[in-house]
JSON list of C-alpha atoms and ligand atoms in Angstrom, two decimals:
[
{"chain": "A", "resi": 12, "resn": "UNK", "atom": "CA", "xyz": [70.63, 93.67, 77.94]},
{"chain": "A", "resi": 13, "resn": "UNK", "atom": "CA", "xyz": [73.40, 95.86, 76.66]},
{"chain": "A", "resi": 14, "resn": "UNK", "atom": "CA", "xyz": [76.30, 94.64, 74.93]},
{"chain": "A", "resi": 15, "resn": "UNK", "atom": "CA", "xyz": [78.51, 95.71, 77.79]},
{"chain": "A", "resi": 16, "resn": "UNK", "atom": "CA", "xyz": [76.30, 93.89, 80.23]},
{"chain": "A", "resi": 17, "resn": "UNK", "atom": "CA", "xyz": [76.49, 90.70, 78.17]},
{"chain": "A", "resi": 18, "resn": "UNK", "atom": "CA", "xyz": [80.24, 91.07, 77.92]},
{"chain": "A", "resi": 19, "resn": "UNK", "atom": "CA", "xyz": [80.49, 91.51, 81.68]},
{"chain": "A", "resi": 20, "resn": "UNK", "atom": "CA", "xyz": [78.35, 88.46, 82.26]},
{"chain": "A", "resi": 21, "resn": "UNK", "atom": "CA", "xyz": [80.59, 86.39, 79.88]},
{"chain": "A", "resi": 22, "resn": "UNK", "atom": "CA", "xyz": [83.78, 87.63, 81.61]},
{"chain": "A", "resi": 23, "resn": "UNK", "atom": "CA", "xyz": [82.36, 86.80, 84.97]},
{"chain": "A", "resi": 24, "resn": "UNK", "atom": "CA", "xyz": [81.47, 83.36, 83.80]},
{"chain": "A", "resi": 25, "resn": "UNK", "atom": "CA", "xyz": [84.82, 82.69, 82.49]},
{"chain": "A", "resi": 26, "resn": "UNK", "atom": "CA", "xyz": [86.30, 83.91, 85.92]},
{"chain": "A", "resi": 27, "resn": "UNK", "atom": "CA", "xyz": [84.22, 81.62, 87.79]},
{"chain": "A", "resi": 28, "resn": "UNK", "atom": "CA", "xyz": [84.93, 78.65, 85.52]},
{"chain": "A", "resi": 29, "resn": "UNK", "atom": "CA", "xyz": [88.70, 79.21, 85.71]},
{"chain": "A", "resi": 30, "resn": "UNK", "atom": "CA", "xyz": [88.57, 79.63, 89.50]},
{"chain": "A", "resi": 31, "resn": "UNK", "atom": "CA", "xyz": [86.71, 76.42, 89.91]},
{"chain": "A", "resi": 32, "resn": "UNK", "atom": "CA", "xyz": [88.95, 74.61, 87.56]},
{"chain": "A", "resi": 33, "resn": "UNK", "atom": "CA", "xyz": [91.82, 75.70, 89.71]},
{"chain": "A", "resi": 34, "resn": "UNK", "atom": "CA", "xyz": [90.32, 74.86, 92.99]},
{"chain": "A", "resi": 35, "resn": "UNK", "atom": "CA", "xyz": [89.87, 78.58, 93.91]},
{"chain": "A", "resi": 36, "resn": "UNK", "atom": "CA", "xyz": [86.86, 80.50, 95.01]},
{"chain": "A", "resi": 37, "resn": "UNK", "atom": "CA", "xyz": [85.70, 83.30, 92.63]},
{"chain": "A", "resi": 38, "resn": "UNK", "atom": "CA", "xyz": [85.64, 85.56, 95.71]},
{"chain": "A", "resi": 39, "resn": "UNK", "atom": "CA", "xyz": [89.41, 85.61, 95.61]},
{"chain": "A", "resi": 40, "resn": "UNK", "atom": "CA", "xyz": [89.43, 87.22, 92.28]},
{"chain": "A", "resi": 41, "resn": "UNK", "atom": "CA", "xyz": [88.47, 90.80, 91.53]},
{"chain": "A", "resi": 42, "resn": "UNK", "atom": "CA", "xyz": [87.71, 92.09, 88.20]},
{"chain": "A", "resi": 43, "resn": "UNK", "atom": "CA", "xyz": [89.05, 95.53, 87.26]},
{"chain": "A", "resi": 44, "resn": "UNK", "atom": "CA", "xyz": [87.15, 96.71, 84.30]},
{"chain": "A", "resi": 45, "resn": "UNK", "atom": "CA", "xyz": [89.76, 98.96, 82.29]},
{"chain": "A", "resi": 46, "resn": "UNK", "atom": "CA", "xyz": [87.85, 101.85, 81.04]},
{"chain": "A", "resi": 47, "resn": "UNK", "atom": "CA", "xyz": [90.65, 103.91, 79.62]},
{"chain": "A", "resi": 48, "resn": "UNK", "atom": "CA", "xyz": [89.70, 105.79, 76.44]},
{"chain": "A", "resi": 49, "resn": "UNK", "atom": "CA", "xyz": [86.07, 104.85, 76.77]},
{"chain": "A", "resi": 50, "resn": "UNK", "atom": "CA", "xyz": [83.40, 107.50, 77.35]},
{"chain": "A", "resi": 51, "resn": "UNK", "atom": "CA", "xyz": [81.57, 107.90, 80.82]},
{"chain": "A", "resi": 52, "resn": "UNK", "atom": "CA", "xyz": [78.40, 106.64, 79.13]},
{"chain": "A", "resi": 53, "resn": "UNK", "atom": "CA", "xyz": [79.90, 103.32, 78.42]},
{"chain": "A", "resi": 54, "resn": "UNK", "atom": "CA", "xyz": [81.39, 103.10, 81.97]},
{"chain": "A", "resi": 55, "resn": "UNK", "atom": "CA", "xyz": [78.04, 103.86, 83.26]},
{"chain": "A", "resi": 56, "resn": "UNK", "atom": "CA", "xyz": [76.57, 101.00, 81.33]},
{"chain": "A", "resi": 57, "resn": "UNK", "atom": "CA", "xyz": [79.00, 98.65, 83.03]},
{"chain": "A", "resi": 58, "resn": "UNK", "atom": "CA", "xyz": [78.17, 100.16, 86.40]},
{"chain": "A", "resi": 59, "resn": "UNK", "atom": "CA", "xyz": [74.56, 99.64, 85.84]},
{"chain": "A", "resi": 60, "resn": "UNK", "atom": "CA", "xyz": [75.30, 96.05, 85.10]},
{"chain": "A", "resi": 61, "resn": "UNK", "atom": "CA", "xyz": [76.75, 95.69, 88.48]},
{"chain": "A", "resi": 62, "resn": "UNK", "atom": "CA", "xyz": [80.59, 96.48, 87.89]},
{"chain": "A", "resi": 63, "resn": "UNK", "atom": "CA", "xyz": [81.93, 98.94, 90.52]},
{"chain": "A", "resi": 64, "resn": "UNK", "atom": "CA", "xyz": [85.59, 98.72, 90.16]},
{"chain": "A", "resi": 65, "resn": "UNK", "atom": "CA", "xyz": [87.29, 100.26, 87.25]},
{"chain": "A", "resi": 66, "resn": "UNK", "atom": "CA", "xyz": [90.86, 100.92, 86.10]},
{"chain": "A", "resi": 67, "resn": "UNK", "atom": "CA", "xyz": [92.30, 103.96, 84.36]},
{"chain": "A", "resi": 68, "resn": "UNK", "atom": "CA", "xyz": [95.73, 104.73, 82.94]},
{"chain": "A", "resi": 69, "resn": "UNK", "atom": "CA", "xyz": [95.93, 108.44, 82.57]},
{"chain": "A", "resi": 70, "resn": "UNK", "atom": "CA", "xyz": [95.36, 110.92, 85.31]},
{"chain": "A", "resi": 71, "resn": "UNK", "atom": "CA", "xyz": [93.88, 113.80, 83.20]},
{"chain": "A", "resi": 72, "resn": "UNK", "atom": "CA", "xyz": [91.45, 111.31, 81.58]},
{"chain": "A", "resi": 73, "resn": "UNK", "atom": "CA", "xyz": [90.55, 110.03, 85.14]},
{"chain": "A", "resi": 74, "resn": "UNK", "atom": "CA", "xyz": [90.09, 113.42, 86.58]},
{"chain": "A", "resi": 75, "resn": "UNK", "atom": "CA", "xyz": [87.50, 114.27, 83.90]},
{"chain": "A", "resi": 76, "resn": "UNK", "atom": "CA", "xyz": [85.80, 110.93, 83.91]},
{"chain": "A", "resi": 77, "resn": "UNK", "atom": "CA", "xyz": [85.41, 110.02, 87.55]},
{"chain": "A", "resi": 78, "resn": "UNK", "atom": "CA", "xyz": [83.09, 112.94, 88.54]},
{"chain": "A", "resi": 79, "resn": "UNK", "atom": "CA", "xyz": [80.64, 111.83, 85.82]},
{"chain": "A", "resi": 80, "resn": "UNK", "atom": "CA", "xyz": [80.16, 108.37, 87.39]},
{"chain": "A", "resi": 81, "resn": "UNK", "atom": "CA", "xyz": [78.29, 107.47, 90.60]},
{"chain": "A", "resi": 82, "resn": "UNK", "atom": "CA", "xyz": [80.39, 107.87, 93.73]},
{"chain": "A", "resi": 83, "resn": "UNK", "atom": "CA", "xyz": [79.91, 104.27, 94.54]},
{"chain": "A", "resi": 84, "resn": "UNK", "atom": "CA", "xyz": [82.35, 103.40, 91.56]},
{"chain": "A", "resi": 85, "resn": "UNK", "atom": "CA", "xyz": [85.85, 102.59, 92.80]},
{"chain": "A", "resi": 86, "resn": "UNK", "atom": "CA", "xyz": [88.92, 103.30, 90.71]},
{"chain": "A", "resi": 87, "resn": "UNK", "atom": "CA", "xyz": [92.35, 101.74, 90.38]},
{"chain": "A", "resi": 88, "resn": "UNK", "atom": "CA", "xyz": [95.36, 103.33, 88.54]},
{"chain": "A", "resi": 89, "resn": "UNK", "atom": "CA", "xyz": [97.06, 100.85, 86.16]},
{"chain": "A", "resi": 90, "resn": "UNK", "atom": "CA", "xyz": [99.14, 103.12, 83.78]},
{"chain": "A", "resi": 91, "resn": "UNK", "atom": "CA", "xyz": [102.50, 104.88, 84.01]},
{"chain": "A", "resi": 92, "resn": "UNK", "atom": "CA", "xyz": [102.46, 107.53, 86.77]},
{"chain": "A", "resi": 93, "resn": "UNK", "atom": "CA", "xyz": [104.44, 110.52, 86.02]},
{"chain": "A", "resi": 94, "resn": "UNK", "atom": "CA", "xyz": [105.90, 112.03, 89.16]},
{"chain": "A", "resi": 95, "resn": "UNK", "atom": "CA", "xyz": [104.31, 115.44, 88.48]},
{"chain": "A", "resi": 96, "resn": "UNK", "atom": "CA", "xyz": [100.82, 113.79, 88.48]},
{"chain": "A", "resi": 97, "resn": "UNK", "atom": "CA", "xyz": [101.18, 112.14, 91.81]},
{"chain": "A", "resi": 98, "resn": "UNK", "atom": "CA", "xyz": [99.32, 114.88, 93.72]},
{"chain": "A", "resi": 99, "resn": "UNK", "atom": "CA", "xyz": [96.36, 114.73, 91.45]},
{"chain": "A", "resi": 100, "resn": "UNK", "atom": "CA", "xyz": [96.25, 111.05, 91.30]},
{"chain": "A", "resi": 101, "resn": "UNK", "atom": "CA", "xyz": [96.41, 110.12, 95.06]},
{"chain": "A", "resi": 102, "resn": "UNK", "atom": "CA", "xyz": [92.86, 111.21, 95.94]},
{"chain": "A", "resi": 103, "resn": "UNK", "atom": "CA", "xyz": [91.21, 109.55, 92.96]},
{"chain": "A", "resi": 104, "resn": "UNK", "atom": "CA", "xyz": [92.59, 105.95, 93.26]},
{"chain": "A", "resi": 105, "resn": "UNK", "atom": "CA", "xyz": [92.22, 103.29, 95.93]},
{"chain": "A", "resi": 106, "resn": "UNK", "atom": "CA", "xyz": [94.95, 101.16, 94.52]},
{"chain": "A", "resi": 107, "resn": "UNK", "atom": "CA", "xyz": [97.98, 101.90, 92.32]},
{"chain": "A", "resi": 108, "resn": "UNK", "atom": "CA", "xyz": [98.90, 98.76, 90.36]},
{"chain": "A", "resi": 109, "resn": "UNK", "atom": "CA", "xyz": [101.89, 100.06, 88.54]},
{"chain": "A", "resi": 110, "resn": "UNK", "atom": "CA", "xyz": [104.50, 101.50, 90.77]},
{"chain": "A", "resi": 111, "resn": "UNK", "atom": "CA", "xyz": [107.64, 100.73, 88.78]},
{"chain": "A", "resi": 112, "resn": "UNK", "atom": "CA", "xyz": [110.54, 102.43, 90.49]},
{"chain": "A", "resi": 113, "resn": "UNK", "atom": "CA", "xyz": [111.81, 103.32, 93.97]},
{"chain": "A", "resi": 114, "resn": "UNK", "atom": "CA", "xyz": [111.89, 106.91, 93.01]},
{"chain": "A", "resi": 115, "resn": "UNK", "atom": "CA", "xyz": [108.16, 106.93, 92.09]},
{"chain": "A", "resi": 116, "resn": "UNK", "atom": "CA", "xyz": [107.49, 105.21, 95.37]},
{"chain": "A", "resi": 117, "resn": "UNK", "atom": "CA", "xyz": [109.45, 107.82, 97.29]},
{"chain": "A", "resi": 118, "resn": "UNK", "atom": "CA", "xyz": [107.65, 110.63, 95.56]},
{"chain": "A", "resi": 119, "resn": "UNK", "atom": "CA", "xyz": [104.19, 109.14, 96.35]},
{"chain": "A", "resi": 120, "resn": "UNK", "atom": "CA", "xyz": [105.22, 108.73, 100.00]},
{"chain": "A", "resi": 121, "resn": "UNK", "atom": "CA", "xyz": [106.48, 112.37, 100.01]},
{"chain": "A", "resi": 122, "resn": "UNK", "atom": "CA", "xyz": [103.31, 113.67, 98.70]},
{"chain": "A", "resi": 123, "resn": "UNK", "atom": "CA", "xyz": [101.17, 111.42, 100.89]},
{"chain": "A", "resi": 124, "resn": "UNK", "atom": "CA", "xyz": [102.82, 112.82, 103.89]},
{"chain": "A", "resi": 125, "resn": "UNK", "atom": "CA", "xyz": [101.87, 116.37, 102.76]},
{"chain": "A", "resi": 126, "resn": "UNK", "atom": "CA", "xyz": [98.36, 115.34, 101.86]},
{"chain": "A", "resi": 127, "resn": "UNK", "atom": "CA", "xyz": [97.82, 113.05, 104.85]},
{"chain": "A", "resi": 128, "resn": "UNK", "atom": "CA", "xyz": [96.85, 110.05, 102.71]},
{"chain": "A", "resi": 129, "resn": "UNK", "atom": "CA", "xyz": [97.91, 106.51, 102.92]},
{"chain": "A", "resi": 130, "resn": "UNK", "atom": "CA", "xyz": [98.23, 105.09, 99.28]},
{"chain": "A", "resi": 131, "resn": "UNK", "atom": "CA", "xyz": [98.00, 101.44, 98.76]},
{"chain": "A", "resi": 132, "resn": "UNK", "atom": "CA", "xyz": [100.32, 100.03, 96.00]},
{"chain": "A", "resi": 133, "resn": "UNK", "atom": "CA", "xyz": [101.35, 97.11, 93.92]},
{"chain": "A", "resi": 134, "resn": "UNK", "atom": "CA", "xyz": [104.82, 96.81, 92.50]},
{"chain": "A", "resi": 135, "resn": "UNK", "atom": "CA", "xyz": [105.07, 96.34, 88.87]},
{"chain": "A", "resi": 136, "resn": "UNK", "atom": "CA", "xyz": [107.62, 93.70, 87.95]},
{"chain": "A", "resi": 137, "resn": "UNK", "atom": "CA", "xyz": [109.21, 92.99, 84.60]},
{"chain": "A", "resi": 138, "resn": "UNK", "atom": "CA", "xyz": [109.35, 89.24, 84.80]},
{"chain": "A", "resi": 139, "resn": "UNK", "atom": "CA", "xyz": [110.17, 88.77, 81.20]},
{"chain": "A", "resi": 140, "resn": "UNK", "atom": "CA", "xyz": [113.41, 90.80, 81.52]},
{"chain": "A", "resi": 141, "resn": "UNK", "atom": "CA", "xyz": [113.43, 91.73, 77.85]},
{"chain": "A", "resi": 142, "resn": "UNK", "atom": "CA", "xyz": [111.52, 93.93, 75.49]},
{"chain": "A", "resi": 143, "resn": "UNK", "atom": "CA", "xyz": [109.62, 96.35, 77.63]},
{"chain": "A", "resi": 144, "resn": "UNK", "atom": "CA", "xyz": [111.71, 98.19, 80.17]},
{"chain": "A", "resi": 145, "resn": "UNK", "atom": "CA", "xyz": [108.83, 99.05, 82.36]},
{"chain": "A", "resi": 146, "resn": "UNK", "atom": "CA", "xyz": [108.70, 97.63, 85.90]},
{"chain": "A", "resi": 147, "resn": "UNK", "atom": "CA", "xyz": [111.32, 96.52, 88.38]},
{"chain": "A", "resi": 148, "resn": "UNK", "atom": "CA", "xyz": [113.62, 93.69, 87.30]},
{"chain": "A", "resi": 149, "resn": "UNK", "atom": "CA", "xyz": [113.18, 90.88, 90.03]},
{"chain": "A", "resi": 150, "resn": "UNK", "atom": "CA", "xyz": [116.78, 91.31, 91.37]},
{"chain": "A", "resi": 151, "resn": "UNK", "atom": "CA", "xyz": [116.35, 95.04, 91.57]},
{"chain": "A", "resi": 152, "resn": "UNK", "atom": "CA", "xyz": [113.17, 94.65, 93.49]},
{"chain": "A", "resi": 153, "resn": "UNK", "atom": "CA", "xyz": [114.79, 92.39, 95.92]},
{"chain": "A", "resi": 154, "resn": "UNK", "atom": "CA", "xyz": [117.66, 94.86, 96.42]},
{"chain": "A", "resi": 155, "resn": "UNK", "atom": "CA", "xyz": [115.40, 97.73, 96.84]},
{"chain": "A", "resi": 156, "resn": "UNK", "atom": "CA", "xyz": [112.63, 96.16, 98.95]},
{"chain": "A", "resi": 157, "resn": "UNK", "atom": "CA", "xyz": [114.11, 97.38, 102.24]},
{"chain": "A", "resi": 158, "resn": "UNK", "atom": "CA", "xyz": [114.04, 100.93, 100.99]},
{"chain": "A", "resi": 159, "resn": "UNK", "atom": "CA", "xyz": [110.50, 100.44, 99.75]},
{"chain": "A", "resi": 160, "resn": "UNK", "atom": "CA", "xyz": [109.39, 99.08, 103.11]},
{"chain": "A", "resi": 161, "resn": "UNK", "atom": "CA", "xyz": [110.92, 102.21, 104.88]},
{"chain": "A", "resi": 162, "resn": "UNK", "atom": "CA", "xyz": [108.34, 104.45, 103.21]},
{"chain": "A", "resi": 163, "resn": "UNK", "atom": "CA", "xyz": [105.87, 104.63, 106.07]},
{"chain": "A", "resi": 164, "resn": "UNK", "atom": "CA", "xyz": [102.88, 106.05, 104.08]},
{"chain": "A", "resi": 165, "resn": "UNK", "atom": "CA", "xyz": [102.70, 103.39, 101.46]},
{"chain": "A", "resi": 166, "resn": "UNK", "atom": "CA", "xyz": [101.16, 99.87, 101.93]},
{"chain": "A", "resi": 167, "resn": "UNK", "atom": "CA", "xyz": [102.56, 97.43, 99.54]},
{"chain": "A", "resi": 168, "resn": "UNK", "atom": "CA", "xyz": [99.83, 94.87, 98.91]},
{"chain": "A", "resi": 169, "resn": "UNK", "atom": "CA", "xyz": [101.36, 92.73, 96.20]},
{"chain": "A", "resi": 170, "resn": "UNK", "atom": "CA", "xyz": [102.83, 92.60, 92.65]},
{"chain": "A", "resi": 171, "resn": "UNK", "atom": "CA", "xyz": [101.71, 93.44, 89.16]},
{"chain": "A", "resi": 172, "resn": "UNK", "atom": "CA", "xyz": [103.01, 92.31, 85.66]},
{"chain": "A", "resi": 173, "resn": "UNK", "atom": "CA", "xyz": [102.19, 92.76, 81.95]},
{"chain": "A", "resi": 174, "resn": "UNK", "atom": "CA", "xyz": [103.69, 89.89, 80.03]},
{"chain": "A", "resi": 175, "resn": "UNK", "atom": "CA", "xyz": [105.00, 90.48, 76.52]},
{"chain": "A", "resi": 176, "resn": "UNK", "atom": "CA", "xyz": [102.37, 90.59, 73.85]},
{"chain": "A", "resi": 177, "resn": "UNK", "atom": "CA", "xyz": [101.90, 87.26, 72.49]},
{"chain": "A", "resi": 178, "resn": "UNK", "atom": "CA", "xyz": [99.48, 85.55, 69.88]},
{"chain": "A", "resi": 179, "resn": "UNK", "atom": "CA", "xyz": [98.26, 83.09, 72.40]},
{"chain": "A", "resi": 180, "resn": "UNK", "atom": "CA", "xyz": [97.31, 83.13, 76.07]},
{"chain": "A", "resi": 181, "resn": "UNK", "atom": "CA", "xyz": [99.38, 80.13, 76.97]},
{"chain": "A", "resi": 182, "resn": "UNK", "atom": "CA", "xyz": [102.56, 82.15, 76.27]},
{"chain": "A", "resi": 183, "resn": "UNK", "atom": "CA", "xyz": [101.77, 84.37, 79.30]},
{"chain": "A", "resi": 184, "resn": "UNK", "atom": "CA", "xyz": [101.57, 81.28, 81.76]},
{"chain": "A", "resi": 185, "resn": "UNK", "atom": "CA", "xyz": [105.37, 81.30, 82.50]},
{"chain": "A", "resi": 186, "resn": "UNK", "atom": "CA", "xyz": [105.32, 84.90, 83.38]},
{"chain": "A", "resi": 187, "resn": "UNK", "atom": "CA", "xyz": [102.39, 84.56, 85.60]},
{"chain": "A", "resi": 188, "resn": "UNK", "atom": "CA", "xyz": [104.11, 81.57, 87.36]},
{"chain": "A", "resi": 189, "resn": "UNK", "atom": "CA", "xyz": [107.29, 83.73, 87.61]},
{"chain": "A", "resi": 190, "resn": "UNK", "atom": "CA", "xyz": [105.22, 86.51, 89.31]},
{"chain": "A", "resi": 191, "resn": "UNK", "atom": "CA", "xyz": [103.72, 84.20, 91.82]},
{"chain": "A", "resi": 192, "resn": "UNK", "atom": "CA", "xyz": [107.02, 82.56, 92.55]},
{"chain": "A", "resi": 193, "resn": "UNK", "atom": "CA", "xyz": [108.69, 85.97, 93.17]},
{"chain": "A", "resi": 194, "resn": "UNK", "atom": "CA", "xyz": [105.87, 86.80, 95.56]},
{"chain": "A", "resi": 195, "resn": "UNK", "atom": "CA", "xyz": [106.60, 83.68, 97.70]},
{"chain": "A", "resi": 196, "resn": "UNK", "atom": "CA", "xyz": [110.30, 84.44, 97.59]},
{"chain": "A", "resi": 197, "resn": "UNK", "atom": "CA", "xyz": [109.91, 88.18, 98.63]},
{"chain": "A", "resi": 198, "resn": "UNK", "atom": "CA", "xyz": [107.22, 87.30, 101.33]},
{"chain": "A", "resi": 199, "resn": "UNK", "atom": "CA", "xyz": [109.63, 84.86, 102.95]},
{"chain": "A", "resi": 200, "resn": "UNK", "atom": "CA", "xyz": [112.75, 87.05, 102.53]},
{"chain": "A", "resi": 201, "resn": "UNK", "atom": "CA", "xyz": [111.20, 90.18, 103.90]},
{"chain": "A", "resi": 202, "resn": "UNK", "atom": "CA", "xyz": [108.63, 88.51, 106.27]},
{"chain": "A", "resi": 203, "resn": "UNK", "atom": "CA", "xyz": [105.83, 90.40, 104.44]},
{"chain": "A", "resi": 204, "resn": "UNK", "atom": "CA", "xyz": [102.40, 89.56, 103.16]},
{"chain": "A", "resi": 205, "resn": "UNK", "atom": "CA", "xyz": [101.90, 90.23, 99.42]},
{"chain": "A", "resi": 206, "resn": "UNK", "atom": "CA", "xyz": [98.41, 89.11, 99.00]},
{"chain": "A", "resi": 207, "resn": "UNK", "atom": "CA", "xyz": [97.54, 90.69, 95.78]},
{"chain": "A", "resi": 208, "resn": "UNK", "atom": "CA", "xyz": [98.65, 89.46, 92.23]},
{"chain": "A", "resi": 209, "resn": "UNK", "atom": "CA", "xyz": [97.50, 91.70, 89.44]},
{"chain": "A", "resi": 210, "resn": "UNK", "atom": "CA", "xyz": [97.82, 89.79, 86.17]},
{"chain": "A", "resi": 211, "resn": "UNK", "atom": "CA", "xyz": [95.85, 88.95, 83.21]},
{"chain": "A", "resi": 212, "resn": "UNK", "atom": "CA", "xyz": [94.20, 91.02, 80.59]},
{"chain": "A", "resi": 213, "resn": "UNK", "atom": "CA", "xyz": [91.38, 90.39, 78.00]},
{"chain": "A", "resi": 214, "resn": "UNK", "atom": "CA", "xyz": [93.46, 87.71, 76.14]},
{"chain": "A", "resi": 215, "resn": "UNK", "atom": "CA", "xyz": [94.86, 85.76, 79.07]},
{"chain": "A", "resi": 216, "resn": "UNK", "atom": "CA", "xyz": [93.01, 86.51, 82.19]},
{"chain": "A", "resi": 217, "resn": "UNK", "atom": "CA", "xyz": [91.73, 82.77, 82.44]},
{"chain": "A", "resi": 218, "resn": "UNK", "atom": "CA", "xyz": [95.31, 81.60, 82.42]},
{"chain": "A", "resi": 219, "resn": "UNK", "atom": "CA", "xyz": [96.25, 84.32, 85.01]},
{"chain": "A", "resi": 220, "resn": "UNK", "atom": "CA", "xyz": [93.41, 83.12, 87.40]},
{"chain": "A", "resi": 221, "resn": "UNK", "atom": "CA", "xyz": [94.68, 79.48, 86.95]},
{"chain": "A", "resi": 222, "resn": "UNK", "atom": "CA", "xyz": [98.08, 80.84, 88.13]},
{"chain": "A", "resi": 223, "resn": "UNK", "atom": "CA", "xyz": [96.82, 82.71, 91.19]},
{"chain": "A", "resi": 224, "resn": "UNK", "atom": "CA", "xyz": [95.73, 86.24, 90.01]},
{"chain": "A", "resi": 225, "resn": "UNK", "atom": "CA", "xyz": [93.62, 88.03, 92.58]},
{"chain": "A", "resi": 226, "resn": "UNK", "atom": "CA", "xyz": [93.03, 91.10, 90.27]},
{"chain": "A", "resi": 227, "resn": "UNK", "atom": "CA", "xyz": [92.49, 90.72, 86.53]},
{"chain": "A", "resi": 228, "resn": "UNK", "atom": "CA", "xyz": [92.57, 93.93, 84.53]},
{"chain": "A", "resi": 229, "resn": "UNK", "atom": "CA", "xyz": [90.13, 93.43, 81.69]},
{"chain": "A", "resi": 230, "resn": "UNK", "atom": "CA", "xyz": [89.31, 96.22, 79.11]},
{"chain": "A", "resi": 231, "resn": "UNK", "atom": "CA", "xyz": [88.65, 95.12, 75.61]},
{"chain": "A", "resi": 232, "resn": "UNK", "atom": "CA", "xyz": [86.60, 91.94, 76.43]},
{"chain": "A", "resi": 233, "resn": "UNK", "atom": "CA", "xyz": [84.13, 94.29, 78.22]},
{"chain": "A", "resi": 234, "resn": "UNK", "atom": "CA", "xyz": [84.18, 97.53, 76.43]},
{"chain": "A", "resi": 235, "resn": "UNK", "atom": "CA", "xyz": [85.20, 96.54, 73.04]},
{"chain": "A", "resi": 236, "resn": "UNK", "atom": "CA", "xyz": [88.13, 97.79, 71.00]},
{"chain": "A", "resi": 237, "resn": "UNK", "atom": "CA", "xyz": [89.90, 101.12, 71.79]},
{"chain": "A", "resi": 238, "resn": "UNK", "atom": "CA", "xyz": [91.03, 103.82, 69.47]},
{"chain": "A", "resi": 239, "resn": "UNK", "atom": "CA", "xyz": [94.84, 103.10, 69.65]},
{"chain": "A", "resi": 240, "resn": "UNK", "atom": "CA", "xyz": [96.20, 105.47, 72.23]},
{"chain": "A", "resi": 241, "resn": "UNK", "atom": "CA", "xyz": [99.43, 106.18, 70.50]},
{"chain": "A", "resi": 242, "resn": "UNK", "atom": "CA", "xyz": [97.54, 108.14, 68.00]},
{"chain": "A", "resi": 243, "resn": "UNK", "atom": "CA", "xyz": [96.72, 110.70, 70.59]},
{"chain": "A", "resi": 244, "resn": "UNK", "atom": "CA", "xyz": [98.99, 110.11, 73.41]},
{"chain": "A", "resi": 245, "resn": "UNK", "atom": "CA", "xyz": [102.67, 110.65, 72.48]},
{"chain": "A", "resi": 246, "resn": "UNK", "atom": "CA", "xyz": [103.58, 110.08, 76.29]},
{"chain": "A", "resi": 247, "resn": "UNK", "atom": "CA", "xyz": [103.27, 106.45, 75.40]},
{"chain": "A", "resi": 248, "resn": "UNK", "atom": "CA", "xyz": [100.96, 104.83, 77.94]},
{"chain": "A", "resi": 249, "resn": "UNK", "atom": "CA", "xyz": [100.98, 101.13, 77.65]},
{"chain": "A", "resi": 250, "resn": "UNK", "atom": "CA", "xyz": [98.34, 99.97, 75.19]},
{"chain": "A", "resi": 251, "resn": "UNK", "atom": "CA", "xyz": [97.74, 96.57, 73.93]},
{"chain": "A", "resi": 252, "resn": "UNK", "atom": "CA", "xyz": [95.71, 97.34, 70.88]},
{"chain": "O", "resi": 330, "resn": "PLP", "atom": "C1", "xyz": [94.81, 98.79, 78.89]},
{"chain": "O", "resi": 330, "resn": "PLP", "atom": "C2", "xyz": [95.35, 97.87, 79.87]},
{"chain": "O", "resi": 330, "resn": "PLP", "atom": "C3", "xyz": [94.65, 96.70, 80.29]},
{"chain": "O", "resi": 330, "resn": "PLP", "atom": "C4", "xyz": [93.62, 96.11, 79.59]},
{"chain": "O", "resi": 330, "resn": "PLP", "atom": "O1", "xyz": [93.94, 95.49, 78.30]},
{"chain": "O", "resi": 330, "resn": "PLP", "atom": "P1", "xyz": [92.83, 94.74, 77.45]},
{"chain": "O", "resi": 330, "resn": "PLP", "atom": "O2", "xyz": [93.63, 93.92, 76.61]},
{"chain": "O", "resi": 330, "resn": "PLP", "atom": "O3", "xyz": [92.02, 95.67, 76.82]},
{"chain": "O", "resi": 330, "resn": "PLP", "atom": "O4", "xyz": [92.00, 93.83, 78.37]},
{"chain": "O", "resi": 330, "resn": "PLP", "atom": "C5", "xyz": [95.22, 96.01, 81.37]},
{"chain": "O", "resi": 330, "resn": "PLP", "atom": "N1", "xyz": [96.29, 96.55, 82.08]},
{"chain": "O", "resi": 330, "resn": "PLP", "atom": "C6", "xyz": [96.90, 97.57, 81.69]},
{"chain": "O", "resi": 330, "resn": "PLP", "atom": "C7", "xyz": [97.99, 98.01, 82.51]},
{"chain": "O", "resi": 330, "resn": "PLP", "atom": "C8", "xyz": [96.44, 98.38, 80.76]},
{"chain": "O", "resi": 330, "resn": "PLP", "atom": "O5", "xyz": [97.11, 99.49, 80.47]}
]
């Protein structure tokens, strides 16, 4: 068995255990293998080990990599999407986790009209309210939800968050709880379904599952360490390394 296959097996076992512990079915939780910065060959090893869903955070990188993988692989976008990349990105990804402003959502809707597509999205929320400025502040999201719901091409399927970096997984728990509670509040206030909660990465996905995650975004625990993106990506994509 390759190292990647062994890693996947371990992550899946931890997922099943966390689901069981919290009285959930593992079927409710989908693993998004975050393959950013990793070569197609490594992604192929994960695919061969049964992983079909992958996440990328840069459009150019994904455009180069996706054609090298089997067409049965599915792709989610998890990075910061620049408005001028939307047209290229829409056909590549089945779900956008990180829609972080009304302006971006409007742009995606506009391009989707032109291209005849129907993007599925999650709204990224900054539940910590400090440090990182990425994502909707919860009160802003509430104030802008009507406008978001007016974008006919977009399907809003849920919420996503990235908690502040912390030395231990337990530190993320309150942010995961906050995202789940915000989901309940928005669902009631706007009479909408928000079934997906994208939360949890290599260091804290077990805690995220305990708090209701339906999509966990795990990179390092599957593919190993990344070369720090900042060294070669001045645009500043989020990177946890
Ligand atoms: C890179 C990245 C991940 C994966 O992080 P790991 O710590 O390697 O598991 C998850 N989510 C987002 C948004 C990312 O950019």
